[in-house]
Short mmCIF file of C-alpha atoms and ligand atoms in Angstrom, two decimals:
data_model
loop_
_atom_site.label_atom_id
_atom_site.label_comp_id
_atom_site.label_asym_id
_atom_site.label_seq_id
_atom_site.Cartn_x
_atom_site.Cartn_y
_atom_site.Cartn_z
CA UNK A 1 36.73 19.78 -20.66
CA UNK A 2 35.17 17.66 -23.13
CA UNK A 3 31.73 18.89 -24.79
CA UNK A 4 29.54 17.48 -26.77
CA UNK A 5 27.00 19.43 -29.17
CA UNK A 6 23.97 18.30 -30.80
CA UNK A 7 22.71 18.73 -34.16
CA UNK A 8 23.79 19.49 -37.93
CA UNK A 9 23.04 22.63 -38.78
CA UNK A 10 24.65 25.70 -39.58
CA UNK A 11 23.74 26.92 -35.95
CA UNK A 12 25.81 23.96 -34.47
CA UNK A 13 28.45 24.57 -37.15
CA UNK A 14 28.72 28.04 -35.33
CA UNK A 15 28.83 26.67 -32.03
CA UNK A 16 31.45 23.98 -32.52
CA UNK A 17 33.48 27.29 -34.47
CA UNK A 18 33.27 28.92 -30.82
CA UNK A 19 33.40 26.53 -28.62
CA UNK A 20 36.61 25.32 -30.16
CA UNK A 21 38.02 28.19 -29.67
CA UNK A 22 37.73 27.53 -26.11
CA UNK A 23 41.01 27.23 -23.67
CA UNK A 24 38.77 25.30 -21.48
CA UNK A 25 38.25 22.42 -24.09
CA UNK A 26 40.17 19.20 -24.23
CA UNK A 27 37.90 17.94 -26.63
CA UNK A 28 34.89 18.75 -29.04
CA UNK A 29 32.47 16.05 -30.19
CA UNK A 30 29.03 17.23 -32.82
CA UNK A 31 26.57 14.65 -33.03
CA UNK A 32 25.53 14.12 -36.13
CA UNK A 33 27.42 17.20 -36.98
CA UNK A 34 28.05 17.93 -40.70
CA UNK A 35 31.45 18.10 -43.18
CA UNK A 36 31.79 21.73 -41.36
CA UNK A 37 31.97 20.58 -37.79
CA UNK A 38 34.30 17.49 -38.98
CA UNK A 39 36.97 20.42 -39.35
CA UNK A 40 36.69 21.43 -35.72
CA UNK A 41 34.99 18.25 -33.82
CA UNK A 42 35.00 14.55 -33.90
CA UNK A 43 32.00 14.01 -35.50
CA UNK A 44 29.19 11.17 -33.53
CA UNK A 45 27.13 9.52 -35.91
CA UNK A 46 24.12 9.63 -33.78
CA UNK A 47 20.76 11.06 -35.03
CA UNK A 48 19.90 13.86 -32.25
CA UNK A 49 16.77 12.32 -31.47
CA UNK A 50 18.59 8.92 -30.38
CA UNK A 51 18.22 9.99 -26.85
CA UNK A 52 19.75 6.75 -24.85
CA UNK A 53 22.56 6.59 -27.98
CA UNK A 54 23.61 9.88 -26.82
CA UNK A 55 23.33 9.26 -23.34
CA UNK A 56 25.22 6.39 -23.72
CA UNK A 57 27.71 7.75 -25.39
CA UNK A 58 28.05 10.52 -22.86
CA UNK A 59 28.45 8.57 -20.58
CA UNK A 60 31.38 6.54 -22.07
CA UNK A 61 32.91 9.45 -22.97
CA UNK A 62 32.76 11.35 -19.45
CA UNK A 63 31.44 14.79 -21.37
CA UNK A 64 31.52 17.38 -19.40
CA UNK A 65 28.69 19.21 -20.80
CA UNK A 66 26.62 18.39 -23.65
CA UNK A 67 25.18 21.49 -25.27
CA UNK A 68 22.02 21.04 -27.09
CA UNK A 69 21.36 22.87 -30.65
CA UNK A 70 17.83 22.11 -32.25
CA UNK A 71 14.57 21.90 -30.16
CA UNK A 72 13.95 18.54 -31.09
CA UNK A 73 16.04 16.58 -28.60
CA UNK A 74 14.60 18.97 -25.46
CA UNK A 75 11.10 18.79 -26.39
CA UNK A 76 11.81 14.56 -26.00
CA UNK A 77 13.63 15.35 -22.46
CA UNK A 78 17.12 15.07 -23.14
CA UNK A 79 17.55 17.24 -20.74
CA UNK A 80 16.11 15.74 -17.95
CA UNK A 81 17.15 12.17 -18.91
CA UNK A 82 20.88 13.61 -18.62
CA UNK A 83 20.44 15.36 -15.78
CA UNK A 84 19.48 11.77 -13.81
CA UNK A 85 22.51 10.74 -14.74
CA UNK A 86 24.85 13.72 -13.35
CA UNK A 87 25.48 15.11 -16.52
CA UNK A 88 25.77 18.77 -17.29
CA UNK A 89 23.46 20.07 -20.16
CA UNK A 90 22.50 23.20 -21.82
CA UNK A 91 19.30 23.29 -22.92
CA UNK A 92 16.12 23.87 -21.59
CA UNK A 93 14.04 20.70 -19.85
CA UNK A 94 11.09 19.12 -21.14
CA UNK A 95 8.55 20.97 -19.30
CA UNK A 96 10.24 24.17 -19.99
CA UNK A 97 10.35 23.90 -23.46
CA UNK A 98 7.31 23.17 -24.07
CA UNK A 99 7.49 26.88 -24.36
CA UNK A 100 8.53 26.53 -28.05
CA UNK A 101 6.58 22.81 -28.43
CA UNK A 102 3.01 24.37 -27.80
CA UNK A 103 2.22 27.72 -29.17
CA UNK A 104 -0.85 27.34 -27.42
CA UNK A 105 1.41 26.92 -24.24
CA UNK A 106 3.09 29.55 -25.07
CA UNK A 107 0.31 32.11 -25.73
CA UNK A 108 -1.71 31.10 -22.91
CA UNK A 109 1.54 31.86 -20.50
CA UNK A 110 2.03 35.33 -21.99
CA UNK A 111 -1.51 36.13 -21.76
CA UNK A 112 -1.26 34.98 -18.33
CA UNK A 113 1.92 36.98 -17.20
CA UNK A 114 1.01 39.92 -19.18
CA UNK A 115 3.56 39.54 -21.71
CA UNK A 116 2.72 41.46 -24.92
CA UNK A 117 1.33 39.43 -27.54
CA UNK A 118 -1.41 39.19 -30.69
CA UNK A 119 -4.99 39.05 -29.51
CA UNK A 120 -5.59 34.74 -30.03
CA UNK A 121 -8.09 31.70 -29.36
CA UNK A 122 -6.87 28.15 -29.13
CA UNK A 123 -9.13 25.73 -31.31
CA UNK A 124 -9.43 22.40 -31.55
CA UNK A 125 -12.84 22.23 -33.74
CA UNK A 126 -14.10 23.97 -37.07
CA UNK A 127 -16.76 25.87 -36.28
CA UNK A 128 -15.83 27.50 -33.34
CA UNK A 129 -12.41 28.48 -35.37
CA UNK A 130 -14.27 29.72 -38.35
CA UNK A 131 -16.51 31.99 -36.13
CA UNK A 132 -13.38 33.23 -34.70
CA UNK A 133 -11.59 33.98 -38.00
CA UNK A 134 -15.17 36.00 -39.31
CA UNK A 135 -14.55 38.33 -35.87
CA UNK A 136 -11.09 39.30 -36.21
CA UNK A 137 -11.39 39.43 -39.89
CA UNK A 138 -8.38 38.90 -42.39
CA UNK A 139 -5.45 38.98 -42.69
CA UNK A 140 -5.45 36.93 -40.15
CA UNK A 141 -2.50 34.26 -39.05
CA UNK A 142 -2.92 30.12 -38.27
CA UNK A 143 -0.68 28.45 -36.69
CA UNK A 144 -0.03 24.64 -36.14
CA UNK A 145 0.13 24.30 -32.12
CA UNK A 146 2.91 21.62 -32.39
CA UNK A 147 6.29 21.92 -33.96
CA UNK A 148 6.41 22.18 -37.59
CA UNK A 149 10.11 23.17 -38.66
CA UNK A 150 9.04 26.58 -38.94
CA UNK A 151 6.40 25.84 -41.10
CA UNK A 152 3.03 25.73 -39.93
CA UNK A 153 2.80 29.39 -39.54
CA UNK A 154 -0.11 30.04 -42.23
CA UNK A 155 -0.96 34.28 -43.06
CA UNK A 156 -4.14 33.55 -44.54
CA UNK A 157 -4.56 37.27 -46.63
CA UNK A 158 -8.33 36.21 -47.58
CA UNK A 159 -11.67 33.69 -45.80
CA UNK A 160 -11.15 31.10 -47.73
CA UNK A 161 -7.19 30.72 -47.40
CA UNK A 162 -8.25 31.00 -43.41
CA UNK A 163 -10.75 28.09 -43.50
CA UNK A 164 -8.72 25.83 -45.67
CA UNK A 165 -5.70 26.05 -43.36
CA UNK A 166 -7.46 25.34 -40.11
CA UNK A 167 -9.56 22.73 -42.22
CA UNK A 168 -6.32 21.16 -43.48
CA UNK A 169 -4.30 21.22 -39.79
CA UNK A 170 -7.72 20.24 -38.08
CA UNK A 171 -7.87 17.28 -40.42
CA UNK A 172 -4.45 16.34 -39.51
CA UNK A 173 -3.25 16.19 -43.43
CA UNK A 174 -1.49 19.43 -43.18
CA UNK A 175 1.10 18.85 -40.20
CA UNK A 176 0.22 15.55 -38.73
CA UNK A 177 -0.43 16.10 -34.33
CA UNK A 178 1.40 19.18 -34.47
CA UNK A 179 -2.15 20.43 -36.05
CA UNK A 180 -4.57 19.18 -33.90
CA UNK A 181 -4.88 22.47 -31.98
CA UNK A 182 -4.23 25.41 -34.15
CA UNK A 183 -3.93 29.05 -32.41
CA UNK A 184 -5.44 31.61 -34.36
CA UNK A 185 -4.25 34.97 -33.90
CA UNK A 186 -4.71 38.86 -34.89
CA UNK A 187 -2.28 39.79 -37.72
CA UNK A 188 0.52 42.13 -36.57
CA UNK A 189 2.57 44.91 -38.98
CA UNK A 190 5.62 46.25 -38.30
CA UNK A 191 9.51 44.97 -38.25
CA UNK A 192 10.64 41.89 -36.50
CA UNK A 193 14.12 41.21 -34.19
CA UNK A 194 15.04 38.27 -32.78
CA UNK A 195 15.81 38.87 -28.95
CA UNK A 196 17.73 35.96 -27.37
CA UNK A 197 19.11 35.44 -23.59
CA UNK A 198 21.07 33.09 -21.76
CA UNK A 199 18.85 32.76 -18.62
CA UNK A 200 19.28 30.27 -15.72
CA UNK A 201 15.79 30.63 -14.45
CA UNK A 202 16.20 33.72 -12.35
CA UNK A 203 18.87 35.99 -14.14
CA UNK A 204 19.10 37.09 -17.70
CA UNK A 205 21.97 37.92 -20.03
CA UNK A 206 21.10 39.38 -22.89
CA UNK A 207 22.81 38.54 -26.51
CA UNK A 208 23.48 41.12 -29.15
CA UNK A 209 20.21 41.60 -31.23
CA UNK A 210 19.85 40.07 -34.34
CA UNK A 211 17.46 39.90 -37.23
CA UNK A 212 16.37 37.28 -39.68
CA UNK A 213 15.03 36.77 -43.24
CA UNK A 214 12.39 34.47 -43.37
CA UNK A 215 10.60 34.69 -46.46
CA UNK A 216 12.36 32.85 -49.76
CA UNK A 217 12.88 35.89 -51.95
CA UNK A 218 14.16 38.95 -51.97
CA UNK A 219 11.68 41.90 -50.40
CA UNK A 220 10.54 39.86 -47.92
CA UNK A 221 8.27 37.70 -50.72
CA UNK A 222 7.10 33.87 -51.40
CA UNK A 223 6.98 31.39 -48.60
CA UNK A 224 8.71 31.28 -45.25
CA UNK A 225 11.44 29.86 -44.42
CA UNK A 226 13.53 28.38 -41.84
CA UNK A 227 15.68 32.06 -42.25
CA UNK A 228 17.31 32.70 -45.51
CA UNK A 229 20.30 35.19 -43.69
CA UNK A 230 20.64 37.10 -40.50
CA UNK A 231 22.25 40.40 -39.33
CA UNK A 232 23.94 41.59 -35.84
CA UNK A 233 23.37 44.21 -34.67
CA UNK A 234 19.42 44.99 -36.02
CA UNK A 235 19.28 49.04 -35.39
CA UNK A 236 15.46 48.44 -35.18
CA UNK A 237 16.00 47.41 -31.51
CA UNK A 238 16.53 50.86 -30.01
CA UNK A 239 17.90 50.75 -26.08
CA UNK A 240 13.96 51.71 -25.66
CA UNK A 241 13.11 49.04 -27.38
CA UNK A 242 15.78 46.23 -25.85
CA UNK A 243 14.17 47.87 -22.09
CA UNK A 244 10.65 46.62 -23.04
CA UNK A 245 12.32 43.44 -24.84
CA UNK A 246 14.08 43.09 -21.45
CA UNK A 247 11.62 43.84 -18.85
CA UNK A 248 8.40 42.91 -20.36
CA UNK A 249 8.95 40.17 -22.73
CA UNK A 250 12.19 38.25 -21.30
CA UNK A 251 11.91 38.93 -17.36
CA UNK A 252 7.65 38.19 -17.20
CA UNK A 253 8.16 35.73 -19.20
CA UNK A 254 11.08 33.06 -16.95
CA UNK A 255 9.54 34.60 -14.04
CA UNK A 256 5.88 33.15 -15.15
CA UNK A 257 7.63 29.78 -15.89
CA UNK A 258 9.06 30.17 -12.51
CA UNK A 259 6.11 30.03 -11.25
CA UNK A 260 4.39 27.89 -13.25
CA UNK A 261 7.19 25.28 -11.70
CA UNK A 262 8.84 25.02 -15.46
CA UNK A 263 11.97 27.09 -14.37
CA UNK A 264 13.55 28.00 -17.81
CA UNK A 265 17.26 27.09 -18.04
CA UNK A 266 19.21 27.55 -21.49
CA UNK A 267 19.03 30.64 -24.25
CA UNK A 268 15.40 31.91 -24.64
CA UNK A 269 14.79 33.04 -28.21
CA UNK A 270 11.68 35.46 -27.90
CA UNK A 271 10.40 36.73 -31.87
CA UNK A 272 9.46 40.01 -31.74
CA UNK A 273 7.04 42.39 -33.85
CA UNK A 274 8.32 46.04 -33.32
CA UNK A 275 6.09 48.59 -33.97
CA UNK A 276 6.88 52.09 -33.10
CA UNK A 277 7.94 52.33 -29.84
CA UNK A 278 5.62 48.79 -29.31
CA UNK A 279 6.85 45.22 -29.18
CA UNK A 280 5.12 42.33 -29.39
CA UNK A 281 6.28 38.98 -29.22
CA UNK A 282 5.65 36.12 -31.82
CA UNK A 283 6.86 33.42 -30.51
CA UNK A 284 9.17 31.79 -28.44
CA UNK A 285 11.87 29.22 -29.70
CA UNK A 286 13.68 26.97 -26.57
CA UNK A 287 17.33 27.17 -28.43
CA UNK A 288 19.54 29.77 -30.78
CA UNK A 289 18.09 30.72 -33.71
CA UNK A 290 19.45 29.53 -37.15
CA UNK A 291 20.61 31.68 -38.91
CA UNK A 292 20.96 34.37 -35.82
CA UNK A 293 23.43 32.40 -34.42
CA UNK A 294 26.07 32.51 -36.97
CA UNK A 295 26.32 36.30 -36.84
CA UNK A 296 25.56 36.27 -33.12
CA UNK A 297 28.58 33.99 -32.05
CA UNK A 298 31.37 35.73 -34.93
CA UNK A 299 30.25 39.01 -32.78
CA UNK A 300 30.47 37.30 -29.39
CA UNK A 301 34.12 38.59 -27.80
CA UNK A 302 33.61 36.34 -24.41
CA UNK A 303 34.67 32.51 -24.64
CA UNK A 304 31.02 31.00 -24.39
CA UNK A 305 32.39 27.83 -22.76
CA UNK A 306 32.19 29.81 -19.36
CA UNK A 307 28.25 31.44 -19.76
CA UNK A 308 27.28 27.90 -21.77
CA UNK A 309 28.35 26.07 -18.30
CA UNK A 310 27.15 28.55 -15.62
CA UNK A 311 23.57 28.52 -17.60
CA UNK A 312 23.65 23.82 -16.95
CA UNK A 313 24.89 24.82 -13.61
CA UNK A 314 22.00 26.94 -12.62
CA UNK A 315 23.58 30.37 -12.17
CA UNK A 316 25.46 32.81 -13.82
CA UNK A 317 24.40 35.78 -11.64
CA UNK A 318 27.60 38.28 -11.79
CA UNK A 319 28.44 36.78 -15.88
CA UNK A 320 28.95 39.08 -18.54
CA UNK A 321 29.32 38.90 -22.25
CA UNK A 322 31.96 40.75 -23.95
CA UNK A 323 30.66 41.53 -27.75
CA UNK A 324 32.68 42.89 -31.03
CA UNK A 325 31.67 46.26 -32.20
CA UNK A 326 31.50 45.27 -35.73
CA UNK A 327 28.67 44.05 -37.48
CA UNK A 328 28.38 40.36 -38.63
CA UNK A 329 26.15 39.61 -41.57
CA UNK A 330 24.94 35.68 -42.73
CA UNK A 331 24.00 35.30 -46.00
CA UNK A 332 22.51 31.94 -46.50
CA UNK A 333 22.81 29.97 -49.75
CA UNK A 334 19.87 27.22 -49.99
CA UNK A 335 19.25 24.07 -52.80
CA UNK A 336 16.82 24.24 -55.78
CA UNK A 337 13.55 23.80 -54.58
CA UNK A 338 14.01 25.17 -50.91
CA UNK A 339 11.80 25.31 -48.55
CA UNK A 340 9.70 22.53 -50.60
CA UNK A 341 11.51 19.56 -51.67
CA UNK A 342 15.11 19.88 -52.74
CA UNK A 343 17.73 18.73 -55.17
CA UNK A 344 20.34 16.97 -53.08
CA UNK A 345 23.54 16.21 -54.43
CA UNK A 346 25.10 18.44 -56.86
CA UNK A 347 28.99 19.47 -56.27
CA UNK A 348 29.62 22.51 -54.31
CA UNK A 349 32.43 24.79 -55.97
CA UNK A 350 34.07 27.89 -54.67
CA UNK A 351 34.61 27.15 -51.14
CA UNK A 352 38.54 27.09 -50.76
CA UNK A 353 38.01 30.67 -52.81
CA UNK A 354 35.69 31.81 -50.19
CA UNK A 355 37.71 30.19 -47.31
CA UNK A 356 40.47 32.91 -48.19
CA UNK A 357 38.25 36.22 -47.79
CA UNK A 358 39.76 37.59 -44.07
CA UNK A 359 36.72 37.83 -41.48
CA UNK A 360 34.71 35.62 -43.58
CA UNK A 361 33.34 31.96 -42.60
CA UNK A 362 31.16 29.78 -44.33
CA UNK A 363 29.24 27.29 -42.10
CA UNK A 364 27.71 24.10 -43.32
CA UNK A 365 24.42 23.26 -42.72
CA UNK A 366 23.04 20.75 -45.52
CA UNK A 367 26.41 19.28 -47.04
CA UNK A 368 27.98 15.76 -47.57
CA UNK A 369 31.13 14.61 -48.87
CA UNK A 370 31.03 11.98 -51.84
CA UNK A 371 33.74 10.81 -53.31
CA UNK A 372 36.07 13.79 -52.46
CA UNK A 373 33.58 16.63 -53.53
CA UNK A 374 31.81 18.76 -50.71
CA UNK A 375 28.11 18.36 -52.02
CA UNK A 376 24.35 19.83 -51.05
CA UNK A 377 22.37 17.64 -48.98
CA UNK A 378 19.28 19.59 -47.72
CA UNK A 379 17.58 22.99 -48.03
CA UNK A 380 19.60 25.26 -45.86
CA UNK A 381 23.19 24.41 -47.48
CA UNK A 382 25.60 26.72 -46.56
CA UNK A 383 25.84 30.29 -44.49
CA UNK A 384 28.27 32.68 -45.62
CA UNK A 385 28.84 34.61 -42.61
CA UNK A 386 30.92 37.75 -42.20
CA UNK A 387 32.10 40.67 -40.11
CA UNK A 388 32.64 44.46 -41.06
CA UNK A 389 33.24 47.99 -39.34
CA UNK A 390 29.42 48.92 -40.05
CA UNK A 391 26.64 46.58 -41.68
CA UNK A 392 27.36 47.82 -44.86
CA UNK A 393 30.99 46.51 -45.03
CA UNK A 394 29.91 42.88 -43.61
CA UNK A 395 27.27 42.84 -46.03
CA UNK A 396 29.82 43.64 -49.11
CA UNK A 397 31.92 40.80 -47.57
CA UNK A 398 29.91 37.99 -47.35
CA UNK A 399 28.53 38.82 -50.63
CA UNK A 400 31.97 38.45 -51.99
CA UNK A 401 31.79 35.29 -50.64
CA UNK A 402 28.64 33.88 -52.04
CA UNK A 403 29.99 35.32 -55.31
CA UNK A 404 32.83 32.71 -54.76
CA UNK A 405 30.43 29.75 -54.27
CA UNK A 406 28.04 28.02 -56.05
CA UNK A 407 26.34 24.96 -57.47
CA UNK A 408 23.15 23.84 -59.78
CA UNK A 409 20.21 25.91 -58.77
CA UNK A 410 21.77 27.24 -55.90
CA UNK A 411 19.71 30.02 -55.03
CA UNK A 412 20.17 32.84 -51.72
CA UNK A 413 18.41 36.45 -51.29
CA UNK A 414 20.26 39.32 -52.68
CA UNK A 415 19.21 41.61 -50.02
CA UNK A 416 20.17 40.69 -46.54
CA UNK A 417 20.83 43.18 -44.23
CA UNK A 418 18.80 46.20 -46.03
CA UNK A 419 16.79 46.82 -43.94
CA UNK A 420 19.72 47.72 -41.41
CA UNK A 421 20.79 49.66 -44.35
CA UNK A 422 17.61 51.98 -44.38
CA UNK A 423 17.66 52.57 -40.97
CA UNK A 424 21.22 53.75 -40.21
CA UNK A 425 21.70 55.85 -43.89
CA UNK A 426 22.87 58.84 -42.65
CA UNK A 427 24.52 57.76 -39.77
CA UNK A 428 26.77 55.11 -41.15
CA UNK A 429 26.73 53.15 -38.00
CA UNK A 430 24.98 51.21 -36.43
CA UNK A 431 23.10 51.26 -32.73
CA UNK A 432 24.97 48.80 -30.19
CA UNK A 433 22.61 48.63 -27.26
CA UNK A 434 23.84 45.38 -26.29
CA UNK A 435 27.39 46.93 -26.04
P1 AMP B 501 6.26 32.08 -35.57
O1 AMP B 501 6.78 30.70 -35.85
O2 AMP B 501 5.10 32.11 -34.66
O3 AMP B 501 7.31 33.08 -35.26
O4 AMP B 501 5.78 32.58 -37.00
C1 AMP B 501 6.63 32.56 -38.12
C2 AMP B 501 6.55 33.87 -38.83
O5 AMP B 501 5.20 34.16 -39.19
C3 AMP B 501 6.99 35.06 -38.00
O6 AMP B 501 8.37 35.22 -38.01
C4 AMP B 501 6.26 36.19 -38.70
O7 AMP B 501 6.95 36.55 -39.89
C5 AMP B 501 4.96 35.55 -39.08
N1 AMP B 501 3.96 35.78 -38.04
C6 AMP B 501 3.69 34.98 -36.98
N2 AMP B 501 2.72 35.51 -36.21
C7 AMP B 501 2.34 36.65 -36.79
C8 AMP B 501 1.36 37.65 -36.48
N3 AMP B 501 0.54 37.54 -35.43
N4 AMP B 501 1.27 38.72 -37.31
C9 AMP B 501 2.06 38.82 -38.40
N5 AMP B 501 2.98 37.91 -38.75
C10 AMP B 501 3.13 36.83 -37.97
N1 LIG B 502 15.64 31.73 -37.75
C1 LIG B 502 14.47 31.46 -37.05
C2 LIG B 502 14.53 30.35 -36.12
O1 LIG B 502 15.59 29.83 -35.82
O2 LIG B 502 13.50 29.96 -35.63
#
């Protein structure tokens, strides 16, 4: 077979690294791709947003099936537009990702199919917004309706803060379109999991469970982030837990697109607030998570080429994934600067060090090559990704590898994976309810 993925990040980095390890694959294209990908794929130098370059190129290229990474290229229909054409994709359509595109979609659907959520109102004016943030009170959260590279997620701690971010979204100055709605919702506590599923409208197949790092700095402080590292399995998702995550959240949730004639096809990424024995979900993303994928795929046993097919086909009823008992742990190592603007450029050393560490990969998100030297080229530059017995031993790996590796001002939290730490002390192992 020959496949085709799209994107350059460290989450397609992943999935060229298991899709190539595929029997079923003749041959591996990544469009853009990155200098990690080039090891593994023939690297397409078309921007994933070039929809009819990439259809085109498809098409000349008979690809079997074309598997999508960022949300970008399914919220402008790449899906569909292959799909006319006879071409296998996986990736959710247009009208089905809109699920991640519109968090006022989104929120509206899980109020409507009684999927458990923060209390919210959609805005599209001032005053009515303000009135709502002097009900529920602060800390309160705004959020851009439109897609924002996980960044128009504002937790306004005081009034004013509140105010000034709708003000500035309203306006249009903070996020362009993407922030003329804004949803404005209740502030939730507890600890969050990323819960992801390859679904193919009707069935669900759960993947391991997985937890990010959003915020910049170490103890969860400073700005968010795209994710700044990611662990598999998170303990925090009990089997009680993964039940609700299951049956409330992931099941009411493609059955409601179901009916809502937006039949969900691809890997549903549902962000979850856990609470006790309560779960709540944050949003929904229409693709893997990055970082979450990198730990997610070095755990995944099966060959994905099989589930990644039956998914564009439209059924995978009687599919099962096969997953390592070993944690996997990504630590991710981001420029100077990051998430705000970054230094690009500076020479990456250390990585033919790191390359030797057993169990240990290092995927490439922002990199180039110039002149010979592997070099950072945007905020997310590299995730050091590694598997151990328990948590604690992947952790201690793919530390050893960011010890290997650096460059000026690179800059990574010290502290992925504690809080998978705290909860299994004691035990020494962690919960598999996945497996
Ligand atoms: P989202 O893009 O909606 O997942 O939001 C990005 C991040 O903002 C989440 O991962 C949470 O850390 C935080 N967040 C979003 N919504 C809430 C909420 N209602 N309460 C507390 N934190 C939130
Ligand atoms: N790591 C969070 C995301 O992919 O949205």
């Amino acid at each position: 077979m020959k496949i085709l993925v799209i994107g350059s990040g460290g989450r397609e980095h992943a999935l060229v690294w298991k899709i190539a390890q595929s029997s079923l694959v003749t041959r591996l294209f990544c469009a853009p791709g990155n200098p990690g990908t080039a090891g593994l794929a023939e690297n397409i130098s078309l921007a994933v947003d070039d929809l009819e370059g990439l259809l085109d190129f498809a098409i000349r290229e008979g690809i079997d099936l074309t598997v999508v990474g960022p949300e970008l290229p399914l919220s402008l229909g790449l899906t569909d537009l292959f799909q006319e054409q006879g071409l296998m994709v996986f990736g959710a359509r247009k009208n089905a990702a809109i699920i991640e595109g519109s968090k006022a979609f989104s929120k509206d659907l899980m109020k409507k199919y009684g999927v458990p959520t923060a209390a919210y109102e959609v805005f599209t004016e001032v005053a009515p917004a303000v009135a709502f943030i002097d009900q529920l009170g602060t800390p309160i959260v705004i959020k851009a309706d439109g897609l924002a590279a996980g960044k128009g997620v504002i937790i306004a701690q005081n009034r004013d803060d509140a105010v000034t971010a709708v003000n500035d979204m309203l306006s249009g100055n903070a996020f362009g379109a993407a922030g003329s709605r804004v949803v404005i919702e209740e502030f939730l506590t507890g600890e969050e999991a990323s819960f992801l599923a390859f679904t193919d409208g009707k069935n669900l197949i759960p993947l391991a469970t997985a937890q990010d790092h959003k915020a910049i700095f170490d103890g969860d402080q400073g700005p968010n982030t795209g994710g700044m590292g990611a662990y598999s399995p998170a303990p925090v998702v009990t089997q009680l837990i993964h039940d609700k995550a299951m049956n409330d959240v992931m099941r009411r949730t493609i059955d409601g697109m179901a009916a809502e004639g937006r039949t969900y096809r691809g890997v549903l990424y549902a962000g979850l607030m856990i609470s006790g024995d309560e779960v709540r979900t944050l949003e929904f993303n229409a693709r893997f998570g990055d970082p979450e994928c990198q730990p997610l795929l070095m755990r995944l046993k099966s060959d994905i080429v099989p589930v990644l097919l039956a998914v564009a086909e439209g059924d995978i009823s009687g599919m099962q994934l096969e997953w390592h008992d070993d944690a996997a742990v990504c630590v991710v190592m981001a420029a100077a600067g990051y998430p705000g603007d970054v230094l690009k450029g500076d020479i990456i050393s250390g990585l033919g060090e790191a390359a030797k560490i057993p169990d240990l990969f290092v995927f490439h998100a922002g990199t180039a090559v110039r002149g010979g030297d592997c070099v950072s080229n945007g905020g997310r530059v590299l995730g050091v990704t590694a598997r151990g017995v328990t948590v604690q031993d992947a952790i201690s790996r793919a530390y050893e590898g960011v010890k290997e590796i650096t460059w000026q001002g690179v800059q990574y939290r010290k502290d992925i994976g504690h809080k998978a730490i705290e909860r299994v002390q004691g035990t020494g192992k962690t919960v598999n309810p996945e497996s």
